[in-house]
Amino acid sequence: MIRQLIYNRPARGWKEALPVGNGFTAAMVYGGRRKEILSFNDCTLWSGYPRDYDSPESLEYLGRVRELIFSGKYKDAVRMAEEHLTGGYSESFLPLGDVELKLTGGSGAYSRALNLDDAVLTVRSGSLERECFASNPARVLVYRVVGSGFSAVLSASSQLYSAVSAGQNGMLLTGNAPDHVVPNYLRGERHPIVYERDGKGMAFALFVRPVTDGQVICRRGRIMVKNATHLTLIAAAATGFKGYDQMPDTDRAAAARRAETFVMSAGTDASALKAAHIEDYHTLYRAQDLSLHTSSSGTTDQMLKNPGDFNALSELLYHYGKYLMISGSREGGQPLNLQGQWNRNIRPAWSSNYTVNINTQMNYWGASVCGLQQCLEPYIRMVHEVSRRGQKTARVNYGCGGFACNHNVDLWRKTAPVKGNSEYMYAPMCGVWLANEIYEHYLNGGLEEFQEQVEEIVRGAAEFAMDYLVEHGGYYVTCPSASPEACFEAGGRCGLGYHSAFENGLMRQALANALEIGQEEVLSERIRHVIDHLEPFEYGADGVSEWSGGLSAAEKGHRHFSPLYALYPGRVAGVYREPELTAQMRRLFDCRQDHSKGQIGWSTAWAICLSARFHDGESAQKNIRLLFEKALFKNLFNVHFPFIFQIDGNFGYMAGVNECLIGWEDGVIELLPALPPRWTEGEMRDACIRGAHISFAWENSQIIRVDSDRPITLRPDHLAPDCRIGENIQLKEGE
């Protein structure tokens, strides 16, 4: 069993540094021999402030765009949509700043490790021993150095407008965020980072308190420590964020007071802070467990190169996902964005926002099965806020009830479309996808306190879905209809058709969810009527057609598996309930895989999940290996081709492992539905699925023991002849 990331040299850059976080303050730790760098983020430090991008012009032109699409004039429809059904860009998640610590005495033997079991990072360099952790109970980051007569120089800086001061109490970095940051993919902007004269950008602060037995000298914004045997830095960040619908506080002094309060309230006892941190972490991390009965003696970067460490790396990356979830998503904080809570760029890739046409949802796919329901609170709160904000977008842009949300959300819960290409710009069903995800987690149990919010979200999504539908050819269809970031050929590249397989799956799942939570009978009758009259899926040469009318993506190896939504993460299709639809989806899946041109981490993770729903362990293993070989940095962060960090692949992998080991379809649980051939033995404890906590073990690819804390129905597939079956388990009849 290996639960540590281990290295024999310091990080050579941000993408080799190791992450720590408490759900509010996060940092990347480089672990240099004589110079430590801590790159800080705060989950609420974003550019901008609340803005209204909803447009009545969108509704004015919506009917005309529909007419053009139904007339087959797709290019004209796309041009009109991109000109009139548009909005503004999301804001960006920002880096706060760096704290640099120069040390003496760091020469000699070196090691660096992140222990996932305790969430403590250690660095040993010569005579110095260092450790770092981020405490959720105290809301601080702690960095401790122990040695013999060492000296240190502490400094801080930020890429944002800022100032640094130092005194005997500590070091203070304060500043203001930009009023707007233009997305990194827009080239040629003369002023991509905007600080307006009226200064509406939120304030931020980072306070660092040194606790030491050495001599402390403050000079020119730096702190020098001489002749110390121990030095503990206690740090906390704060911003002027007040709420998604409120203007942020721009007062740096107020942010500084909040940050200093966190630090001073934490006290100076590093051992006590560490003990409380580990106890808090264990309540989440140890709620569920997975072991593949494996070990490795190599460093993490050696494991990435050694095919013999496949099982060891499989287990390590799974638990790394749990670690990142607990470190980045805690009650009261913000949900995980494209980079979790770790970002070093003012203009990060795709603004490091909440991209809700797959990436944000993928971040949380595995959370509830892993018993991390507490980590879902920021996600549920964000979706609830989006549902409130999106009511206006639904009404103004689309003339619908319920709520709408397009594909880019930010701290301010933007729900209107962005500008640009219709392949990504127009995506009003993303709110429906978010609602479906929240309900899936709710069904796995442990979220009963959110029942009212969940039901409101589910109903709002179903209401929008039904109102957005139009009649065409005797069926209800969505129009205009997108298939995220894909296009077809119709006299040129077109990203809008009608009733994509993606939206067909979303609709069916959303309406089934709304029926399940219970409605007024009149509304339930309407839902059943709509479900019965939705246009069915179409099949073509490559399997499921991406759009109605036999239209398929021009790029056969497209990175998005959106047409397969109904199978995963949706549950409209399934190998037992809809075998023909599932078989047609498998054809499209194989086509995508056969023509793929590059390894994108999150897409590969999605392929693992889909392989599991197809009950294909060989395919799952192939994609796991591709993820290991092509889509991981040395610190095991996920790679988006060619060299971009996105955290969704880390969490998508965690979900894929869950799907390979435990499945659910129509009230029946199945164990090892897609076991990768290399994982011949292992055990999973307390997986949460549909309200039950299930534990099981396997040898020679067969289940030898299974138990549940409440009654479940289990398929007998993959059970060893002498399998020990718990008393709460009933085997499916006729199997």
XYZ file of C-alpha atoms in Angstrom:
735
model
C 0.000 0.000 0.000
C 1.429 3.372 -0.996
C -0.318 6.584 -0.008
C 2.457 9.140 -0.539
C 3.757 11.218 -3.416
C 7.540 10.925 -3.007
C 10.356 12.793 -4.779
C 14.137 12.939 -4.392
C 14.512 16.488 -5.704
C 12.757 19.861 -5.376
C 10.073 21.026 -7.770
C 11.528 22.728 -10.836
C 8.370 24.716 -11.431
C 4.727 25.180 -10.439
C 3.626 21.985 -12.203
C 6.019 19.921 -10.091
C 5.107 21.625 -6.806
C 2.685 19.910 -4.418
C -0.748 21.229 -3.411
C -2.115 21.885 0.066
C -5.420 23.480 1.001
C -8.135 23.777 3.620
C -11.073 24.551 1.330
C -10.500 28.306 1.638
C -6.763 29.023 1.424
C -4.658 26.908 -0.937
C -0.990 26.854 -1.863
C 1.533 25.115 -4.068
C 4.685 24.129 -2.165
C 7.946 23.882 -4.135
C 10.258 22.405 -1.493
C 13.538 23.997 -2.629
C 16.736 23.063 -0.833
C 17.519 26.585 0.372
C 14.515 28.507 -0.955
C 10.907 27.627 -0.329
C 8.123 29.126 -2.429
C 4.492 29.006 -1.306
C 2.156 30.121 -4.122
C -1.127 31.137 -2.489
C -4.728 31.188 -3.694
C -7.986 32.089 -2.007
C -11.182 30.446 -3.226
C -13.022 33.803 -3.422
C -10.326 35.841 -5.163
C -11.760 36.469 -8.627
C -11.755 39.436 -10.965
C -14.852 41.536 -11.453
C -18.150 41.891 -9.671
C -21.828 41.091 -10.387
C -22.880 42.069 -13.904
C -26.038 41.542 -15.931
C -25.386 39.940 -19.322
C -28.984 38.869 -19.987
C -30.324 40.208 -23.263
C -33.931 40.698 -24.441
C -32.504 40.723 -27.967
C -31.855 36.997 -27.589
C -35.551 36.239 -27.174
C -36.394 38.576 -30.043
C -34.260 36.518 -32.446
C -34.750 33.046 -30.941
C -37.803 32.205 -33.075
C -36.064 33.331 -36.261
C -33.021 31.160 -35.491
C -35.357 28.193 -34.998
C -37.042 28.806 -38.337
C -33.679 28.876 -40.100
C -32.578 25.607 -38.478
C -35.810 23.797 -39.329
C -35.437 25.074 -42.910
C -31.949 23.563 -43.105
C -30.283 27.004 -43.295
C -27.777 26.133 -40.586
C -25.062 28.630 -41.515
C -27.539 31.506 -41.481
C -28.867 30.306 -38.133
C -25.362 30.160 -36.667
C -24.511 33.668 -37.866
C -27.704 35.057 -36.362
C -27.191 33.211 -33.069
C -23.592 34.362 -32.706
C -24.668 37.945 -33.323
C -27.878 38.114 -31.300
C -28.141 35.185 -28.841
C -24.968 36.163 -27.053
C -23.676 37.637 -23.807
C -20.386 38.471 -22.086
C -17.324 36.630 -20.847
C -16.934 35.167 -17.401
C -14.448 36.537 -14.883
C -11.214 34.794 -13.859
C -10.001 32.945 -10.780
C -6.815 34.718 -9.693
C -3.508 33.971 -7.980
C -3.110 35.793 -4.672
C 0.670 35.896 -4.305
C 3.882 34.126 -3.380
C 5.641 33.844 -0.044
C 9.351 33.152 -0.370
C 11.490 31.758 2.441
C 15.277 31.710 1.970
C 17.045 29.325 4.347
C 20.576 28.442 5.389
C 21.642 24.861 6.084
C 19.752 23.102 3.288
C 22.623 21.172 1.709
C 22.868 17.381 2.008
C 20.454 14.479 1.540
C 17.049 15.490 0.183
C 13.517 14.097 0.086
C 10.048 15.538 -0.479
C 6.761 13.763 0.221
C 3.035 14.407 0.459
C 1.372 11.931 2.824
C -2.207 11.431 1.630
C -3.258 9.587 4.791
C -2.574 12.609 7.014
C -2.510 15.482 4.483
C 0.939 16.595 5.646
C 3.771 17.560 3.281
C 7.364 17.046 4.431
C 10.712 18.221 3.068
C 14.058 16.996 4.395
C 17.128 18.823 3.126
C 20.421 18.470 4.917
C 20.023 19.471 8.544
C 16.602 21.033 8.024
C 13.282 19.249 8.434
C 10.166 21.001 7.211
C 6.475 20.204 7.118
C 3.411 21.953 5.767
C -0.321 21.445 6.154
C -3.486 23.499 5.705
C -5.923 23.318 8.607
C -9.635 23.563 7.934
C -10.644 23.922 11.617
C -8.255 26.869 12.116
C -8.525 28.273 8.546
C -4.726 28.649 8.358
C -1.753 27.205 6.524
C 1.157 26.099 8.713
C 4.758 25.781 7.511
C 7.295 24.624 10.094
C 11.101 24.456 9.875
C 13.255 22.662 12.455
C 17.058 22.625 12.412
C 20.216 23.640 14.208
C 21.101 27.323 14.223
C 19.611 28.251 10.862
C 18.640 31.648 9.487
C 15.783 32.647 7.204
C 14.541 35.598 5.139
C 10.797 35.925 4.521
C 9.344 38.008 1.679
C 6.105 38.225 -0.294
C 4.900 39.451 -3.684
C 1.849 39.392 -5.946
C 1.155 39.768 -9.653
C -1.882 41.895 -8.750
C -1.848 45.534 -7.613
C -0.523 45.138 -4.096
C 1.707 46.275 -1.256
C 3.779 44.443 1.369
C 4.584 45.496 4.918
C 6.346 43.739 7.765
C 6.374 44.156 11.539
C 7.008 42.135 14.665
C 3.524 40.593 14.445
C 4.080 39.376 10.912
C 4.075 40.096 7.201
C 1.063 41.536 5.403
C 0.379 41.403 1.667
C -2.657 43.414 0.537
C -4.068 44.364 -2.836
C -7.042 44.604 -5.157
C -8.251 42.329 -7.928
C -8.777 43.661 -11.454
C -12.220 44.864 -12.415
C -12.091 42.570 -15.437
C -9.748 39.994 -16.961
C -10.209 39.050 -20.596
C -10.107 35.256 -21.195
C -6.693 33.945 -22.200
C -7.990 32.538 -25.501
C -8.810 36.030 -26.810
C -5.697 37.245 -28.603
C -4.732 40.777 -29.518
C -6.535 42.524 -26.654
C -4.816 45.845 -25.903
C -5.906 45.862 -22.251
C -6.631 42.274 -21.187
C -6.288 43.076 -17.467
C -8.407 46.056 -16.470
C -8.167 48.102 -13.294
C -10.829 50.805 -13.609
C -10.389 54.211 -12.039
C -13.306 53.777 -9.668
C -11.648 50.653 -8.299
C -14.460 48.121 -8.018
C -12.146 45.102 -7.814
C -12.312 43.254 -4.500
C -9.654 43.665 -1.839
C -7.510 40.766 -0.675
C -4.974 40.138 2.056
C -2.500 37.494 3.177
C -1.105 37.627 6.704
C 1.895 35.508 7.733
C 2.941 35.246 11.358
C 6.428 33.917 12.217
C 6.781 32.013 15.494
C 10.423 31.282 16.342
C 13.110 31.127 19.007
C 15.451 33.101 16.759
C 16.091 36.811 16.515
C 13.466 38.603 14.367
C 14.407 41.682 12.333
C 11.949 43.574 10.094
C 13.357 45.637 7.243
C 11.962 46.961 3.932
C 8.924 44.720 3.871
C 10.897 41.577 4.737
C 11.356 39.565 7.912
C 14.767 38.115 8.822
C 15.197 35.385 11.395
C 18.662 34.614 12.810
C 20.051 31.768 14.911
C 16.810 29.777 15.088
C 16.219 26.119 15.885
C 12.566 26.317 14.878
C 10.410 28.609 12.783
C 6.681 28.242 12.216
C 4.840 30.344 9.655
C 1.090 30.607 10.247
C -0.726 32.129 7.266
C -4.281 32.985 6.267
C -5.915 34.808 3.379
C -9.086 36.878 3.175
C -10.915 38.857 0.502
C -13.696 41.412 0.168
C -16.155 38.863 -1.249
C -19.623 39.313 0.288
C -21.793 37.139 -1.933
C -22.404 36.283 -5.553
C -25.014 39.031 -5.920
C -23.271 41.765 -3.902
C -20.552 44.242 -4.807
C -17.294 43.185 -3.164
C -15.541 45.175 -0.461
C -12.594 47.104 -1.919
C -11.096 48.078 1.444
C -7.708 46.419 1.869
C -7.568 47.213 5.580
C -10.804 45.310 6.204
C -9.463 42.243 4.365
C -6.217 42.518 6.340
C -8.102 42.520 9.633
C -9.971 39.348 8.666
C -6.797 37.537 7.621
C -4.969 38.593 10.778
C -7.903 37.470 12.921
C -7.697 33.948 11.487
C -3.970 33.785 12.183
C -4.037 35.220 15.686
C -7.023 33.047 16.654
C -5.140 29.919 15.592
C -2.554 30.308 18.351
C 1.098 29.300 18.105
C 1.078 25.618 19.058
C 1.993 23.903 15.775
C 1.585 20.420 17.269
C -1.956 21.174 18.431
C -2.846 22.698 15.049
C -1.481 19.615 13.305
C -3.391 17.199 15.536
C -6.688 19.070 14.987
C -6.008 19.199 11.242
C -5.385 15.450 10.988
C -8.439 14.587 13.083
C -10.645 16.753 10.861
C -9.108 15.328 7.679
C -9.535 11.728 8.827
C -13.294 12.164 9.316
C -13.560 12.612 5.549
C -10.633 10.683 4.114
C -11.259 7.544 6.160
C -15.024 7.482 5.618
C -14.376 5.194 2.631
C -11.339 3.254 1.436
C -9.941 1.334 -1.516
C -6.937 -0.995 -1.606
C -5.559 -2.910 -4.582
C -3.171 -4.808 -2.290
C -0.116 -3.285 -3.890
C 3.064 -1.423 -3.017
C 5.972 0.367 -4.684
C 9.434 1.379 -3.521
C 10.023 3.957 -6.253
C 9.500 7.684 -6.281
C 6.338 9.017 -7.874
C 8.055 10.137 -11.064
C 9.650 6.674 -11.318
C 6.213 5.069 -10.910
C 4.978 7.080 -13.887
C 7.673 5.469 -16.051
C 7.433 1.899 -14.715
C 4.682 -0.285 -16.270
C 5.068 -2.674 -13.323
C 3.731 0.017 -10.992
C 0.364 0.165 -12.803
C -1.646 -1.083 -9.819
C 0.315 0.979 -7.306
C -0.217 4.130 -9.367
C -3.883 3.216 -9.861
C -4.406 3.190 -6.107
C -2.253 6.252 -5.434
C -4.033 8.428 -8.001
C -7.426 7.400 -6.592
C -6.523 8.543 -3.097
C -4.860 11.664 -4.471
C -8.268 12.549 -5.898
C -9.807 12.210 -2.456
C -7.023 14.352 -0.987
C -7.567 17.088 -3.584
C -11.323 17.034 -2.997
C -10.957 17.454 0.769
C -8.258 20.108 0.338
C -10.195 22.150 -2.194
C -13.905 21.872 -1.416
C -15.158 22.382 2.129
C -18.349 23.683 3.686
C -18.599 27.465 3.450
C -16.010 27.739 0.666
C -16.333 27.796 -3.101
C -16.627 24.723 -5.339
C -13.714 23.343 -7.314
C -13.101 25.224 -10.555
C -11.093 24.180 -13.622
C -7.927 24.162 -11.521
C -9.506 23.201 -8.223
C -8.207 25.994 -5.997
C -4.661 26.105 -7.415
C -3.791 28.682 -10.081
C -0.710 30.807 -10.774
C -1.848 32.946 -13.747
C -3.841 36.174 -13.902
C -5.144 34.969 -17.264
C -5.378 31.227 -16.615
C -6.500 28.741 -19.215
C -10.228 29.280 -19.887
C -10.275 31.753 -16.973
C -10.047 28.833 -14.517
C -13.795 29.275 -14.253
C -16.661 26.833 -13.738
C -17.021 25.304 -17.200
C -20.353 23.553 -16.812
C -20.588 21.735 -20.136
C -18.608 18.898 -18.478
C -15.662 20.007 -16.347
C -17.313 21.278 -13.157
C -19.658 18.298 -13.069
C -16.745 15.901 -13.548
C -14.955 17.458 -10.575
C -17.634 15.993 -8.317
C -18.647 12.766 -10.092
C -16.933 10.528 -7.557
C -17.549 12.539 -4.396
C -20.667 10.934 -2.935
C -19.597 7.340 -3.651
C -16.356 8.122 -1.775
C -18.319 9.322 1.260
C -17.294 12.947 0.700
C -20.783 14.409 1.023
C -19.476 17.239 3.216
C -17.299 18.340 0.305
C -20.414 18.717 -1.869
C -21.830 21.651 0.117
C -20.087 24.376 -1.971
C -21.202 22.647 -5.181
C -24.831 22.364 -4.094
C -24.810 25.981 -2.891
C -23.356 27.190 -6.194
C -25.959 25.305 -8.239
C -28.712 26.669 -6.009
C -27.365 30.199 -6.534
C -27.145 29.536 -10.267
C -30.761 28.375 -10.237
C -31.800 31.644 -8.588
C -29.686 33.827 -10.860
C -30.644 31.761 -13.912
C -34.373 32.403 -13.518
C -33.839 35.816 -15.081
C -31.752 34.366 -17.912
C -34.482 31.805 -18.625
C -37.153 34.490 -18.741
C -35.271 37.281 -20.556
C -33.187 35.290 -23.038
C -35.504 32.367 -23.760
C -39.016 33.272 -22.588
C -39.082 30.236 -20.291
C -39.830 29.420 -16.690
C -37.437 27.605 -14.402
C -33.760 28.505 -14.753
C -31.178 28.485 -17.517
C -27.416 28.403 -17.332
C -24.905 28.466 -20.157
C -21.458 26.931 -20.180
C -19.315 29.467 -18.245
C -20.105 30.269 -14.608
C -17.918 32.326 -12.288
C -17.895 33.544 -8.685
C -20.710 35.944 -9.588
C -22.855 33.065 -10.937
C -22.987 34.273 -14.507
C -25.670 32.313 -16.388
C -25.977 34.114 -19.750
C -24.069 32.933 -22.852
C -20.584 34.157 -23.630
C -19.568 35.649 -26.951
C -17.907 33.813 -29.769
C -18.348 30.557 -31.626
C -21.742 28.861 -31.308
C -19.989 25.526 -30.697
C -19.437 26.653 -27.115
C -21.209 30.017 -26.837
C -24.792 28.731 -26.935
C -25.452 26.152 -24.234
C -28.667 26.863 -22.268
C -29.023 23.250 -21.093
C -25.993 23.374 -18.818
C -28.235 24.271 -15.890
C -30.237 21.102 -16.565
C -26.997 19.105 -16.462
C -26.041 20.686 -13.129
C -29.448 19.858 -11.680
C -29.218 16.230 -12.802
C -25.799 15.903 -11.146
C -26.979 17.318 -7.842
C -29.898 14.894 -7.769
C -27.609 11.931 -8.506
C -25.482 12.801 -5.469
C -28.602 13.330 -3.373
C -29.817 9.817 -4.189
C -26.554 8.355 -2.882
C -27.492 9.571 0.581
C -26.027 11.765 3.278
C -27.424 15.010 1.858
C -30.876 15.016 3.449
C -30.296 18.482 4.928
C -30.300 19.861 1.366
C -33.628 18.308 0.369
C -35.437 21.613 -0.080
C -32.685 23.127 -2.247
C -32.303 19.933 -4.289
C -36.017 19.716 -5.038
C -36.105 23.399 -6.018
C -33.165 22.861 -8.387
C -34.663 19.721 -9.949
C -38.065 21.326 -10.486
C -36.537 24.504 -11.927
C -34.495 22.508 -14.419
C -37.498 20.445 -15.519
C -39.645 23.541 -15.936
C -37.059 25.196 -18.165
C -36.548 22.003 -20.136
C -40.244 21.676 -20.953
C -40.717 25.362 -21.751
C -37.716 25.392 -24.096
C -39.050 22.508 -26.200
C -40.843 23.182 -29.484
C -42.926 20.912 -31.703
C -41.379 19.655 -34.920
C -42.347 16.688 -37.051
C -44.825 15.438 -34.467
C -42.275 15.417 -31.632
C -40.980 17.768 -28.979
C -37.398 18.848 -29.727
C -34.832 21.298 -28.436
C -33.872 24.041 -30.891
C -31.372 25.620 -31.265
C -29.507 22.620 -29.920
C -25.815 22.305 -29.124
C -23.520 19.346 -28.597
C -20.738 20.894 -26.506
C -17.896 22.262 -28.604
C -18.750 20.053 -31.583
C -19.893 21.017 -35.060
C -21.163 19.393 -38.245
C -20.650 20.190 -41.914
C -23.507 21.953 -43.684
C -21.951 24.274 -46.222
C -19.380 25.065 -43.563
C -18.872 24.376 -39.872
C -22.116 24.645 -37.887
C -22.493 24.174 -34.138
C -26.282 24.467 -33.843
C -28.867 21.989 -35.050
C -31.904 20.587 -33.325
C -32.422 17.979 -30.608
C -28.865 16.762 -30.111
C -28.378 13.360 -28.509
C -26.733 15.229 -25.637
C -29.804 17.368 -24.961
C -32.153 14.440 -25.576
C -30.413 12.577 -22.748
C -30.407 15.639 -20.501
C -34.120 16.199 -21.054
C -35.104 12.604 -20.353
C -33.010 12.474 -17.195
C -34.264 15.836 -15.896
C -37.915 14.970 -16.439
C -37.523 11.522 -14.873
C -35.890 13.163 -11.844
C -38.728 15.678 -11.515
C -41.308 12.880 -11.621
C -39.394 10.975 -8.969
C -39.293 13.794 -6.406
C -43.067 14.209 -6.638
C -45.091 16.998 -8.193
C -48.622 18.293 -8.376
C -50.603 15.789 -10.425
C -51.305 18.282 -13.216
C -47.597 19.026 -13.581
C -46.722 15.340 -13.380
C -49.156 14.628 -16.202
C -47.458 17.291 -18.288
C -44.045 15.739 -17.605
C -45.252 12.268 -18.592
C -46.807 13.681 -21.764
C -43.567 15.441 -22.719
C -41.460 12.330 -22.064
C -43.778 10.258 -24.263
C -43.514 12.755 -27.105
C -39.802 13.577 -27.084
C -38.128 12.791 -30.371
C -36.260 9.480 -30.001
C -32.535 9.022 -30.485
C -31.421 8.611 -34.085
C -28.793 6.151 -35.306
C -26.356 6.621 -38.153
C -23.265 5.072 -39.696
C -21.182 5.642 -36.557
C -23.879 4.845 -33.999
C -25.978 7.438 -32.213
C -26.397 10.586 -34.327
C -25.113 13.697 -32.621
C -28.055 15.806 -33.857
C -31.449 14.950 -35.258
C -31.620 14.715 -39.023
C -28.673 12.315 -39.121
C -26.073 15.015 -38.420
C -22.823 13.904 -36.793
C -19.730 15.733 -35.615
C -17.279 16.651 -38.334
C -14.439 15.571 -36.048
C -14.846 11.825 -35.582
C -12.389 11.722 -32.670
C -13.933 14.650 -30.822
C -12.833 14.982 -27.197
C -16.380 15.416 -25.864
C -18.502 12.305 -25.338
C -21.605 14.466 -24.971
C -23.855 12.333 -27.260
C -23.337 9.520 -24.743
C -24.615 11.575 -21.798
C -27.670 9.314 -21.514
C -25.371 6.440 -20.534
C -22.893 8.343 -18.383
C -23.199 10.393 -16.298
C -26.909 10.019 -17.026
C -28.874 6.832 -16.416
C -31.333 6.961 -19.312
C -29.492 4.143 -21.092
C -27.928 1.019 -19.593
C -26.722 -2.417 -20.627
C -29.816 -4.042 -19.105
C -32.583 -1.485 -19.517
C -31.819 -0.098 -22.997
C -29.510 -2.606 -24.709
C -30.092 -1.344 -28.269
C -29.495 2.319 -27.366
C -26.451 1.302 -25.342
C -25.091 -0.729 -28.271
C -25.477 2.268 -30.607
C -23.727 4.442 -28.068
C -20.918 1.905 -27.923
C -20.477 2.249 -31.676
C -20.052 6.013 -31.355
C -17.735 5.562 -28.361
C -15.497 3.240 -30.383
C -15.506 5.695 -33.278
C -14.424 8.525 -30.958
C -11.694 6.349 -29.446
C -10.418 5.061 -32.799
C -10.062 8.572 -34.231
C -8.759 10.401 -31.164
C -5.754 12.577 -32.044
C -4.448 13.528 -28.623
C -4.690 12.598 -24.993
C -6.751 15.102 -23.019
C -6.935 14.099 -19.374
C -10.579 14.835 -18.651
C -11.694 13.184 -21.903
C -9.706 10.068 -21.042
C -11.249 10.031 -17.570
C -14.716 10.261 -19.142
C -13.755 7.323 -21.378
C -12.905 5.282 -18.264
C -16.350 6.019 -16.822
C -18.081 5.127 -20.094
C -16.051 1.923 -20.416
C -17.323 0.954 -16.991
C -20.956 1.592 -17.982
C -20.328 -0.577 -21.059
C -19.040 -3.260 -18.642
C -15.721 -3.362 -20.488
C -12.771 -3.738 -18.121
C -10.280 -4.058 -20.986
C -11.330 -0.677 -22.379
C -11.221 0.862 -18.908
C -7.697 -0.436 -18.361
C -6.560 0.845 -21.761
C -7.797 4.335 -20.935
C -6.330 4.246 -17.440
C -2.956 3.424 -18.963
C -3.342 6.257 -21.484
C -4.115 8.637 -18.635
C -0.975 7.532 -16.793
C 1.264 7.735 -19.872
C -0.061 10.878 -21.558
C -2.086 12.985 -19.151
C -0.296 13.406 -15.813
C 2.299 15.929 -14.721
C 5.005 14.719 -12.345
C 2.969 15.983 -9.385
C 0.067 13.842 -10.731
C -1.999 16.859 -11.738
C -4.116 16.186 -14.817
C -2.871 17.397 -18.209
C -5.040 19.023 -20.827
C -3.148 18.636 -24.108
C -0.621 19.960 -24.802
C 0.649 21.195 -21.401
C -2.218 22.784 -19.485
C -3.290 21.892 -15.963
C -6.943 21.035 -15.404
C -8.007 19.184 -12.286
C -11.146 17.553 -13.703
C -9.208 14.547 -14.999
C -8.012 13.784 -11.470
C -11.565 13.648 -10.186
C -12.929 11.963 -13.307
C -10.393 9.181 -12.792
C -11.570 8.730 -9.209
C -15.152 8.426 -10.474
C -14.051 5.975 -13.163
C -12.468 3.671 -10.602
C -15.716 3.712 -8.631
C -17.699 2.864 -11.768
C -15.382 -0.047 -12.594
C -15.865 -1.550 -9.146
C -19.487 -0.859 -8.252
C -22.477 -0.172 -10.467
C -26.188 0.497 -10.053
C -29.008 0.106 -12.546
C -32.743 0.158 -11.855
C -32.460 -0.646 -8.162
C -29.889 -3.435 -8.526
C -26.217 -3.169 -7.526
C -23.462 -4.960 -9.432
C -19.908 -5.433 -8.181
C -16.883 -5.469 -10.506
C -18.951 -4.623 -13.606
C -15.804 -3.543 -15.481
C -12.818 -4.778 -13.498
C -9.534 -3.925 -15.261
C -7.705 -7.242 -15.797
C -4.637 -6.040 -13.878
C -6.665 -5.430 -10.702
C -7.021 -9.095 -9.788
C -7.437 -8.504 -6.059
C -8.450 -5.715 -3.718
C -11.123 -4.408 -1.424
C -13.393 -1.402 -1.107
C -14.891 -0.300 2.178
C -18.035 1.793 2.705
C -18.762 2.899 -0.837
C -21.943 5.009 -0.739
C -24.513 4.184 -3.380
C -28.264 4.768 -3.221
C -28.230 5.208 0.541
C -26.252 2.059 1.327
C -22.667 1.704 2.554
C -21.231 -1.330 0.792
C -17.968 -3.121 1.568
C -16.514 -5.945 -0.507
C -13.269 -7.772 -1.325
C -12.138 -9.763 -4.333
C -9.457 -12.298 -5.257
C -8.716 -13.762 -8.677
C -11.213 -11.204 -10.048
C -14.101 -12.720 -8.043
C -15.926 -11.339 -5.018
C -15.065 -13.279 -1.859
C -16.892 -11.080 0.667
C -19.635 -8.455 0.491
C -21.661 -6.629 3.126
C -24.085 -3.714 3.334
C -25.415 -1.622 6.193
C -28.959 -1.747 4.764
C -30.991 -4.020 2.481
C -29.861 -4.086 -1.151
C -30.433 -6.245 -4.214
C -27.235 -7.548 -5.772
C -26.491 -9.201 -9.087
C -24.666 -12.484 -8.468
C -22.221 -11.863 -11.323
C -18.552 -12.148 -10.325
C -19.311 -13.786 -6.956
C -16.930 -16.581 -5.976
C -18.657 -19.922 -5.173
C -17.789 -19.549 -1.476
C -18.443 -15.786 -1.277
C -19.495 -14.565 2.183
C -22.685 -12.550 1.683
C -24.034 -10.216 4.394
C -27.517 -10.621 5.793
C -28.757 -7.340 4.247
C -28.045 -8.600 0.741
C -30.612 -10.257 -1.498
C -29.452 -11.714 -4.801
C -31.425 -10.753 -7.885
C -33.839 -13.519 -8.776
C -33.383 -15.387 -11.992
C -29.709 -14.457 -12.233
